Short mmCIF file of C-alpha atoms in Angstrom, two decimals:
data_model
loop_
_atom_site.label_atom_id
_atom_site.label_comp_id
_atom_site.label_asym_id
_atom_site.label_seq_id
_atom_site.Cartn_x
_atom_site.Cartn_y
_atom_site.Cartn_z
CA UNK W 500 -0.20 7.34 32.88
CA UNK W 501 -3.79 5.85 33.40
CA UNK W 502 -2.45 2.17 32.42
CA UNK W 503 -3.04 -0.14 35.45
CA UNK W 504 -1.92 -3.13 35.87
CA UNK W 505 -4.14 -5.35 35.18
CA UNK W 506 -4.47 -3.92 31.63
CA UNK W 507 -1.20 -3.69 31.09
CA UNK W 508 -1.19 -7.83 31.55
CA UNK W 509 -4.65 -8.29 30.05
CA UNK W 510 -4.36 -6.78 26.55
CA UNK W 511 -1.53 -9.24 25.62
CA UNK W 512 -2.71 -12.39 27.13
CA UNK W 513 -5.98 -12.26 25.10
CA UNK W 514 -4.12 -11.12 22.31
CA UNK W 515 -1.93 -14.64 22.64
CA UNK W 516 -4.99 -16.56 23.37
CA UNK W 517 -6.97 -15.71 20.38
CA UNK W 518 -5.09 -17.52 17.92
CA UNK W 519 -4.65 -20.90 20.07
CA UNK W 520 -9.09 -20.41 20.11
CA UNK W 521 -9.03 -19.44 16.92
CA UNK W 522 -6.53 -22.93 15.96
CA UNK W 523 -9.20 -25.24 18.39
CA UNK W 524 -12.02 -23.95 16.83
CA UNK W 525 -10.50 -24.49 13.03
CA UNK W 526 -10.89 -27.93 13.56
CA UNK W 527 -14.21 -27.85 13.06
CA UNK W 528 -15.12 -24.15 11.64
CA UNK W 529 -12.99 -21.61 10.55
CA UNK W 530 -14.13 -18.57 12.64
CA UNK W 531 -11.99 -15.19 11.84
CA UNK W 532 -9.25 -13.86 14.89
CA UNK W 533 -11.46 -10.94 15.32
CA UNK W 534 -14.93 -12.71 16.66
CA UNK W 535 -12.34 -14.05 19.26
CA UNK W 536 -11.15 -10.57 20.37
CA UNK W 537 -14.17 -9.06 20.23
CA UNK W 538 -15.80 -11.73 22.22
CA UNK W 539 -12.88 -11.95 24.80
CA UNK W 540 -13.13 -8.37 25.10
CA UNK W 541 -16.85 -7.86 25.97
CA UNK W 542 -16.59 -11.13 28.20
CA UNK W 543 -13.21 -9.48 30.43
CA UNK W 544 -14.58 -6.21 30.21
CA UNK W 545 -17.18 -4.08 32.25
CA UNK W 546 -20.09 -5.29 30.38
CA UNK W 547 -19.29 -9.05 31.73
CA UNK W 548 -16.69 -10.04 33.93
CA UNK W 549 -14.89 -6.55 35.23
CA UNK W 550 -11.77 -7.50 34.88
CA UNK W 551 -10.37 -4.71 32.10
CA UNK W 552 -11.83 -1.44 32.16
CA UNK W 553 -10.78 0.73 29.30
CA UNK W 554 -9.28 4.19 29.90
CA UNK W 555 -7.79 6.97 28.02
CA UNK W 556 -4.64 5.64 27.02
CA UNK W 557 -6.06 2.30 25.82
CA UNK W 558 -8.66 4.40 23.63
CA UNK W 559 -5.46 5.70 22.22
CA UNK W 560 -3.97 2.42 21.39
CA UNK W 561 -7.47 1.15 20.10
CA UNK W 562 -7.06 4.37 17.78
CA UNK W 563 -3.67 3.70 16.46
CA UNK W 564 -4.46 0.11 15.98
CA UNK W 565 -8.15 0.84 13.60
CA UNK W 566 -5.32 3.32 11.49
CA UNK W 567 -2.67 0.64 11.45
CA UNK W 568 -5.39 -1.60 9.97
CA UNK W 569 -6.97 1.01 7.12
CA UNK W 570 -2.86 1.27 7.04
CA UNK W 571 -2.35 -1.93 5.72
CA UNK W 572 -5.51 -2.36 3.76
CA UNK W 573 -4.67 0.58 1.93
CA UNK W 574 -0.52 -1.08 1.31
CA UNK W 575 -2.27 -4.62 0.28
CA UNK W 576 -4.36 -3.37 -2.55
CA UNK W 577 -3.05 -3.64 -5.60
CA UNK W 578 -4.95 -0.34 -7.51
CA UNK W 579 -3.39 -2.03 -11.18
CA UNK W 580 -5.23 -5.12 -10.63
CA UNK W 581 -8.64 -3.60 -9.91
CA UNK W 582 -8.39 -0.62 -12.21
CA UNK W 583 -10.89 -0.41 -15.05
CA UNK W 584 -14.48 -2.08 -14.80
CA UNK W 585 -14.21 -3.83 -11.05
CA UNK W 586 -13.26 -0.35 -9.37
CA UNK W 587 -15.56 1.89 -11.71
CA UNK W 588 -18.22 -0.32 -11.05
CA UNK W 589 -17.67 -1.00 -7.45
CA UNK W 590 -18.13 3.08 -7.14
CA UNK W 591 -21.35 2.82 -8.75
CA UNK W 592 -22.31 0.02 -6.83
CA UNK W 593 -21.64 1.90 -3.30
CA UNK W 594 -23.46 5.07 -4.80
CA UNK W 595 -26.44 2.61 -5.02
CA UNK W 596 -25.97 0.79 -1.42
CA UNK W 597 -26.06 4.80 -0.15
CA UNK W 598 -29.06 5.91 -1.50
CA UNK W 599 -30.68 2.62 -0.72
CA UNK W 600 -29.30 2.45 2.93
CA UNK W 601 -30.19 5.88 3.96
CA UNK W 602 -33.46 5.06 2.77
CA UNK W 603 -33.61 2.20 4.52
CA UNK W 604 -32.41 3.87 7.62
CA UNK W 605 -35.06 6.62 7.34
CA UNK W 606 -37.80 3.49 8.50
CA UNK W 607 -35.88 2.61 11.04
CA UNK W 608 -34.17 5.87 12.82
CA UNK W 609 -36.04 7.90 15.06
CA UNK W 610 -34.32 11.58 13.42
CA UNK W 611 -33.14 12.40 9.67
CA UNK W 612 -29.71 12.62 11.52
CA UNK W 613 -29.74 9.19 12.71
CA UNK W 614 -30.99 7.88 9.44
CA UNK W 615 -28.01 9.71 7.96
CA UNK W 616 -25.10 7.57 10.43
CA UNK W 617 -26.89 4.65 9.76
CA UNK W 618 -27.22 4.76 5.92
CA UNK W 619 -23.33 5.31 5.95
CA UNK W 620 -22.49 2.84 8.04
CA UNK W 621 -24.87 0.20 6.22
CA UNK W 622 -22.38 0.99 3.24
CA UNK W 623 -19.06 -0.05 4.87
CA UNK W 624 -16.98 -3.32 3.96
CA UNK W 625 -14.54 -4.24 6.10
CA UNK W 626 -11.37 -4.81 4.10
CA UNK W 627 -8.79 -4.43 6.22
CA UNK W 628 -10.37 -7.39 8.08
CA UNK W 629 -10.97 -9.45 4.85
CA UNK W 630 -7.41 -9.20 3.66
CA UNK W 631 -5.89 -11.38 6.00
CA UNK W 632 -9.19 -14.16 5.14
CA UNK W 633 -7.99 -13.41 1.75
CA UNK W 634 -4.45 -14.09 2.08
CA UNK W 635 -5.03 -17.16 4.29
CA UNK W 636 -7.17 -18.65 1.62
CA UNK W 637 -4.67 -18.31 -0.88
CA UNK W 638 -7.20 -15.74 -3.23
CA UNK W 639 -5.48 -12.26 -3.13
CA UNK W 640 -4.27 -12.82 -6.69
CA UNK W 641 -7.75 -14.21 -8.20
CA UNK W 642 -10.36 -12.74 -10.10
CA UNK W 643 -12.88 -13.83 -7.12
CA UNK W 644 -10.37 -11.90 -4.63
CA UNK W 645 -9.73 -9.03 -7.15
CA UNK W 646 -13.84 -8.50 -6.82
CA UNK W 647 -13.86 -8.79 -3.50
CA UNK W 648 -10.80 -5.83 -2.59
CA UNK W 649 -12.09 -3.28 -5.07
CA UNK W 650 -15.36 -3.69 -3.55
CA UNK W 651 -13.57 -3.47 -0.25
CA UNK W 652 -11.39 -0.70 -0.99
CA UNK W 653 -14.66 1.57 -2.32
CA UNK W 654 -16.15 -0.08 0.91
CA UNK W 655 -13.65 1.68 3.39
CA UNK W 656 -12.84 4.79 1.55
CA UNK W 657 -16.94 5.94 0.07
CA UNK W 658 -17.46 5.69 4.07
CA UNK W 659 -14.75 8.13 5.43
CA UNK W 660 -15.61 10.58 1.78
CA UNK W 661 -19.23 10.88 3.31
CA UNK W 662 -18.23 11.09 6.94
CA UNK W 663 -15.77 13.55 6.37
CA UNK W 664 -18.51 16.01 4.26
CA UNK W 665 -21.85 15.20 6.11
CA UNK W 666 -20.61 13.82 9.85
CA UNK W 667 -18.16 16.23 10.83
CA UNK W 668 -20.22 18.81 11.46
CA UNK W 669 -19.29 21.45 9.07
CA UNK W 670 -21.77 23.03 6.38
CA UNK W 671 -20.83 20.87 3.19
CA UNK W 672 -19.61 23.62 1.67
CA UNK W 673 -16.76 24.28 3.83
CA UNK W 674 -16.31 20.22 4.58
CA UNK W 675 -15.76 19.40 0.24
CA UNK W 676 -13.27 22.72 0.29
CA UNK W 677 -10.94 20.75 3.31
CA UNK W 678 -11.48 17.47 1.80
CA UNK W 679 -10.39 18.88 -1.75
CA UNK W 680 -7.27 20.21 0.25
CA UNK W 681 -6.72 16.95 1.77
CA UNK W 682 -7.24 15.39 -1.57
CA UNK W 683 -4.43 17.64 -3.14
CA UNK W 684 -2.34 17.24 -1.17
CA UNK W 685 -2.31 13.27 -1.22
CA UNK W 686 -2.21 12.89 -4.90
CA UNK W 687 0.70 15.13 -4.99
CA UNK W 688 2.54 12.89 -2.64
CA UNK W 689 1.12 10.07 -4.41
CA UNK W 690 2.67 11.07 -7.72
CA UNK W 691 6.00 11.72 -6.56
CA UNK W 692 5.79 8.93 -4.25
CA UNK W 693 5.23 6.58 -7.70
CA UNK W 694 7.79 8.41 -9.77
CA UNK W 695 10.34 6.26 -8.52
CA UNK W 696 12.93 3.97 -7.89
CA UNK W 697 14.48 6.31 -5.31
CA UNK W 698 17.63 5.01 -5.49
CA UNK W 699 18.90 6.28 -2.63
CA UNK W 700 15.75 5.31 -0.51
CA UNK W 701 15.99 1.87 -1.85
CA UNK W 702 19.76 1.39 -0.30
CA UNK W 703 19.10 2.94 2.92
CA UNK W 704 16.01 0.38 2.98
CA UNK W 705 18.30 -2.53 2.00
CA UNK W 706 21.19 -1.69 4.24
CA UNK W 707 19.04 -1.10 7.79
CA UNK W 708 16.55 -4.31 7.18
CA UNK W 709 18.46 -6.43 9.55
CA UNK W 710 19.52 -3.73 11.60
CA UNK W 711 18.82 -1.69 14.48
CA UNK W 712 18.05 1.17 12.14
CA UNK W 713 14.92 -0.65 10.84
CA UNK W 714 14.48 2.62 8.34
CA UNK W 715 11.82 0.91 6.37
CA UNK W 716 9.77 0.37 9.61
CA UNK W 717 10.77 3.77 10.85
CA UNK W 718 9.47 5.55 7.55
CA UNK W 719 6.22 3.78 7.40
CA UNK W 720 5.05 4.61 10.68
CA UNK W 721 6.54 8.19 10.49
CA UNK W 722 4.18 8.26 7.06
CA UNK W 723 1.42 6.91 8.57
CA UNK W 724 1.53 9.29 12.12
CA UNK W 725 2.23 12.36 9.84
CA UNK W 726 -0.95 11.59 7.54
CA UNK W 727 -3.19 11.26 10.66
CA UNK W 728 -1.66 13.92 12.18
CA UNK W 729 -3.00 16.02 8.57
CA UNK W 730 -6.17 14.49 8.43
CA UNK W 731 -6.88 15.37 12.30
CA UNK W 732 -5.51 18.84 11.84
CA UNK W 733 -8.09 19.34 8.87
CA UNK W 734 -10.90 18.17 10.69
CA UNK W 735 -11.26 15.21 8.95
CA UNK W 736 -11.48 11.10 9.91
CA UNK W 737 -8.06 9.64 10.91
CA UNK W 738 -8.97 6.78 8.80
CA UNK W 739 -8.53 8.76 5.40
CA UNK W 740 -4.82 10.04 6.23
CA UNK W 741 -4.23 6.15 7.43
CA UNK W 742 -5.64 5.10 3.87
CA UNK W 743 -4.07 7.37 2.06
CA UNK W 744 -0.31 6.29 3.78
CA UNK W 745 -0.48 2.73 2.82
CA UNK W 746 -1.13 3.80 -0.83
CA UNK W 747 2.09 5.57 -0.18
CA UNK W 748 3.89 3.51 0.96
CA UNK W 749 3.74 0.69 -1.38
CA UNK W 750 4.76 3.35 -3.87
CA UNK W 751 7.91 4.69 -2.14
CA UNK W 752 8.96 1.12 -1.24
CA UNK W 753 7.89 -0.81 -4.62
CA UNK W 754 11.52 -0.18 -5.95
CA UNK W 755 13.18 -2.22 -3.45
CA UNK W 756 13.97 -6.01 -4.13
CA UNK W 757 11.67 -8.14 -3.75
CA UNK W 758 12.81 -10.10 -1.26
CA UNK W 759 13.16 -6.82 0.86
CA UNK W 760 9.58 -5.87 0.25
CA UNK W 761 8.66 -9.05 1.30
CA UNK W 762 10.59 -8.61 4.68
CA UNK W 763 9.19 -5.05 4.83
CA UNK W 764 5.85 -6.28 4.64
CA UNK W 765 6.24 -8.94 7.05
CA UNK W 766 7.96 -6.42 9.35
CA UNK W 767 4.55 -4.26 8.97
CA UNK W 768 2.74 -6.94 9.33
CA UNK W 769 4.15 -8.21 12.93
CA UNK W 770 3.78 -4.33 14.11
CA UNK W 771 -0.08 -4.42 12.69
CA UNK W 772 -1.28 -7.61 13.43
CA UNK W 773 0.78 -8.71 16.04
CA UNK W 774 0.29 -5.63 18.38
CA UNK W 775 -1.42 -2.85 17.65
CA UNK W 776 -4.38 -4.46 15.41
CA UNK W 777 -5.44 -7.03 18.45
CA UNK W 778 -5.99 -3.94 20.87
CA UNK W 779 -8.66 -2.28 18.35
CA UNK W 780 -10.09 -5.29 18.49
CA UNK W 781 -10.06 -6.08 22.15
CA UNK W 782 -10.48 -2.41 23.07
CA UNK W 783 -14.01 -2.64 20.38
CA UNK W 784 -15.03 -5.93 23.00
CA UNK W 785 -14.56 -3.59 25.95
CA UNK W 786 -16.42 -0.77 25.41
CA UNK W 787 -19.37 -2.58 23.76
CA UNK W 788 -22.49 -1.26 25.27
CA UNK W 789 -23.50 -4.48 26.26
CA UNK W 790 -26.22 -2.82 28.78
CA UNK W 791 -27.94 -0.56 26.38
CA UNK W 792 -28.15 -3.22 23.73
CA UNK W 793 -30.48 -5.45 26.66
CA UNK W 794 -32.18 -2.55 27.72
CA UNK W 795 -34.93 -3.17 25.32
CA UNK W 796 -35.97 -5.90 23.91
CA UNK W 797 -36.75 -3.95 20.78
CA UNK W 798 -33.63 -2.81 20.62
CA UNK W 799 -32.23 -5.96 20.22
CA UNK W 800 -34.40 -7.39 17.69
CA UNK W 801 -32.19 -4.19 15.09
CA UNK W 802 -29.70 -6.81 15.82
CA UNK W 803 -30.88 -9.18 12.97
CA UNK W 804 -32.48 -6.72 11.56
CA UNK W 805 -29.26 -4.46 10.41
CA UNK W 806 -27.33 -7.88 10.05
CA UNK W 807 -30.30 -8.67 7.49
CA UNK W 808 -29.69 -5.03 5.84
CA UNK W 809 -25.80 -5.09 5.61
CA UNK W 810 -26.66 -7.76 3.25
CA UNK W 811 -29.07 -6.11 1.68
CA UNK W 812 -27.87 -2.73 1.17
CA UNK W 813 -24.25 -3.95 0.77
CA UNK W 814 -24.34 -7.21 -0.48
CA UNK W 815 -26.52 -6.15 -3.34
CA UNK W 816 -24.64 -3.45 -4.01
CA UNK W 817 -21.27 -5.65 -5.17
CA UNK W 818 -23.26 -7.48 -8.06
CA UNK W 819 -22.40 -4.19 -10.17
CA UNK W 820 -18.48 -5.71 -9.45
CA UNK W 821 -19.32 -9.57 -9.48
CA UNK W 822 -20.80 -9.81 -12.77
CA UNK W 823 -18.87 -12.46 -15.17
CA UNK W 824 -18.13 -14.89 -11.88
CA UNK W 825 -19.81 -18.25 -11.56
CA UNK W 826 -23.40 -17.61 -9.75
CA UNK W 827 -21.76 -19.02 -6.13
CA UNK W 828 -19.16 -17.03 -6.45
CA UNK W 829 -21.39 -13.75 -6.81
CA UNK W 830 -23.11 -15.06 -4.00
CA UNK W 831 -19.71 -15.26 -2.29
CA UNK W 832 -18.77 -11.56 -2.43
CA UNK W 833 -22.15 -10.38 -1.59
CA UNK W 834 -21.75 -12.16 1.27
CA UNK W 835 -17.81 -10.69 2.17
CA UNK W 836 -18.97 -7.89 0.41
CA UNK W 837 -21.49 -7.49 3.69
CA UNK W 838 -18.83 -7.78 6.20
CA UNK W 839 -18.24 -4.94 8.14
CA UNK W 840 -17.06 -3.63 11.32
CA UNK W 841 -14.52 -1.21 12.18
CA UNK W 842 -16.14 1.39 10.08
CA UNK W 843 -19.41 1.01 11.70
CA UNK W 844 -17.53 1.38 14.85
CA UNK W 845 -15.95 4.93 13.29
CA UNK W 846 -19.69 6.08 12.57
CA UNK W 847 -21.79 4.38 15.82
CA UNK W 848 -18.98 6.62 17.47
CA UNK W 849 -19.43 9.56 16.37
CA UNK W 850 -23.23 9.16 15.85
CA UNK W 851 -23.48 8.56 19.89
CA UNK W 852 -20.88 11.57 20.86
CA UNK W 853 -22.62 13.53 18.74
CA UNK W 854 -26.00 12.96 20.64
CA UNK W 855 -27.17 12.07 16.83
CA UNK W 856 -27.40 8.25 17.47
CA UNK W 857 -29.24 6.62 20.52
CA UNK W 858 -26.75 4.21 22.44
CA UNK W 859 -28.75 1.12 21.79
CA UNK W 860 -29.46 1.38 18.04
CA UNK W 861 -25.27 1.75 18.04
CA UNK W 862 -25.02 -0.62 19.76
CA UNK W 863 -27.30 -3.33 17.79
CA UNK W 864 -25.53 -1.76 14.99
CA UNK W 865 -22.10 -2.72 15.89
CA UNK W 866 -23.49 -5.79 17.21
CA UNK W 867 -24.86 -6.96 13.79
CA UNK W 868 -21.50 -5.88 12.34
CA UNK W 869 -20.10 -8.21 14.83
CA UNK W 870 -21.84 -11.26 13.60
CA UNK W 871 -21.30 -9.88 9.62
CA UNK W 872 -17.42 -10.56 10.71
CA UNK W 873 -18.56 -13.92 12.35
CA UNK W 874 -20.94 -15.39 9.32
CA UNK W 875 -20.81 -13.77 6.12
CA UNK W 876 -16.92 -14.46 5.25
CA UNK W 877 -17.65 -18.10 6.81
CA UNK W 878 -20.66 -18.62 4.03
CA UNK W 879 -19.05 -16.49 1.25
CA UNK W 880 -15.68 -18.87 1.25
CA UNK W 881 -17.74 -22.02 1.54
CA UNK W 882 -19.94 -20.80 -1.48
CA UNK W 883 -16.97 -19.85 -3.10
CA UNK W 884 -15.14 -23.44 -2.55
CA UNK W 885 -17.98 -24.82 -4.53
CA UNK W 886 -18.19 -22.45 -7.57
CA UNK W 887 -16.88 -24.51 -10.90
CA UNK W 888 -13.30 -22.81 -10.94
CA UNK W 889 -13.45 -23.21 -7.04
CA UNK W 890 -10.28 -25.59 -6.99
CA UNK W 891 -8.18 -24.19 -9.05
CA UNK W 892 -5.07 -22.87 -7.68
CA UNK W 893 -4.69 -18.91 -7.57
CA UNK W 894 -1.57 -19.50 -10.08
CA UNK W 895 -3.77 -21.08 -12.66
CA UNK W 896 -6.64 -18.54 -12.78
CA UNK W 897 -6.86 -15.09 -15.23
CA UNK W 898 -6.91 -12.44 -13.11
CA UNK W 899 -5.27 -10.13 -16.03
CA UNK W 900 -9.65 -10.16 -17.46
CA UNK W 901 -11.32 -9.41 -14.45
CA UNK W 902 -8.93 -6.62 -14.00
CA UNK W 903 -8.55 -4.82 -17.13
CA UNK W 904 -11.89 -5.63 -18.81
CA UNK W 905 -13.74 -2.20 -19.64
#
């Protein structure tokens, strides 16, 4: 097992630091967890300091944690409260950051292919990173946070539809037959999943939650390996069969009291965030390619440049979604809208394995997605704290007519 030591003692002990850095720093600026394992990461790893090199079974863990965290994005959203005009027009609105980001791309990218990774990745929203920002900030249940996850959930899942039928190199053709598959076979399990209460689930839930049988735990990661496992064995990203399992599992589990969900999701939450999450993040600090990005210095000028055209592309893209919110608070979700990272890791990935995407533009890419994590949710909340309805509490507000208008 290629798991030295010093990894072994590593991972966790920036994993505990981050949040004290993360507490100091809240004093003064409220800076997300995962600028603080990113940044830990590149400063212990190769690219700085030496002291954690990555290897094959912490690219593993790095993997399981990025589907742990589409996992849970996909088990937070709420598809009932976004339904209707904010998701319709969220998929419109990521149709239009597509076109305009492969467009974009094509002035920027050296080959059509290149153009093609970057476009996609231009598109992404990092939801499974604005949830917890979200949650913290006490807006899950608004109209403003209602915006922001359908935009987020289009934001994650457009990304993975276009990697899985243009980046996996397959003729389209054959890529939209396995995806259709795929798709089949998800909604099927997704309709008998929601067809409900599974009684006998439900008990076996209730009776193990304090136990050393832990089935609800058990079940969700089973769930969540054996939808990887499909989406790997089609040929398609991970990411989609992690999606598609938190869906699932919020509808297999949603007859259980709530006080057990509760406990569930706090139990899922601990596993996610507590463990396997930080390592994605740490592991994404690691293997930055620090070197490539200074190579040239006009490689690191794209640094600004994408972090200008995630807002652009993006952040235009979610006024389709925004419209009926106070002006700051459209400004707000442009601005979280923008935020991205782990997909643009997924694509700068393949991209550069591929031999598609040159090492430095991935890496000013990721880079820019970096400080999109860092800035825009930092601006977008303080925009949003100042928008007229910006102080009311999420209990007073109407989320029932953002989410059902149209």
């Amino acid at each position: 097992m290629d798991l030295p030591l010093s990894v072994l003692v590593m991972f966790p002990l920036l994993a505990a630091i981050t949040p004290i850095l993360a507490a100091a720093a809240g004093r003064l600026v409220r800076i997300p967890l995962v600028v603080f394992e990113i940044v830990l990461g590149i400063v212990c790893g190769p690219a700085v300091l030496g002291w954690v090199t990555p290897t094959g079974t912490t690219e593993k863990l790095a993997n399981l944690g990025l589907c742990m965290l589409f996992f849970l994005a996909g088990n937070e959203i709420d598809f009932r409260r976004i339904r209707g005009r904010p998701l319709n027009s969220s998929i419109v609105g990521w149709l239009f950051a597509l076109v305009l980001g492969v467009g974009a791309a094509f002035a920027l990218a050296p080959q059509p292919a290149a153009a093609i990774f970057i476009g996609v990745a231009l598109t992404s929203t990092a939801l499974g990173t604005l949830m917890p920002i979200l949650r913290d900030a006490g807006e899950l249940r608004t109209p403003f946070g209602a915006a922001v996850i359908a935009i987020g959930a289009v934001g994650e899942f457009g990304p993975l539809i276009a990697i899985s039928l243009f980046l996996s190199g397959r003729q389209p053709g054959v890529a939209t037959v396995v995806l259709l598959g795929f798709v089949v076979i998800t909604a099927v399990a997704i309709v008998l999943a929601g067809r409900g209460p599974h009684a006998g689930l439900t008990s076996l839930v209730t009776a193990t939650l304090h136990t050393s049988g832990q089935f609800a735990v058990r079940l969700v990661i089973c769930l969540l390996l054996l939808l990887v496992a499909l989406s790997l064995l089609l040929g398609l990203d991970m990411l989609l069969g992690a999606f598609a399992a938190g869906v699932i599992a919020k509808l297999l589990l949603a007859g259980a009291p709530p006080r057990d969900k509760e406990s569930i999701e706090g139990k899922l939450e601990a596993v996610g965030f507590g463990f396997l999450v930080p390592i994605f993040f740490i592991s994404t600090g690691l293997t930055f390619d620090l070197d490539a990005l200074l190579a040239q210095p006009l490689t690191l000028v794209l640094v600004p440049v994408f972090l200008v055209l995630l807002l652009v592309v993006r952040g235009s893209s979610t006024l389709f979604t925004s419209r009926g919110l106070p002006g700051a608070d459209r400004r707000a979700v442009m601005l979280l809208g923008a935020t991205g990272l782990p997909i643009v890791v997924a694509v700068t990935d393949i991209g550069v394995d591929s031999g598609d995407l040159p090492a430095g533009t991935a890496a000013a890419l990721v880079g820019a997605a970096m400080l999109s994590v860092l800035l825009y949710p930092l601006i977008g909340l303080a925009l949003h704290r100042r928008a007229p309805d910006g102080g009311v509490k999420p209990a007073d507000r109407d989320v029932p007519e953002i989410a059902e208008e149209g």
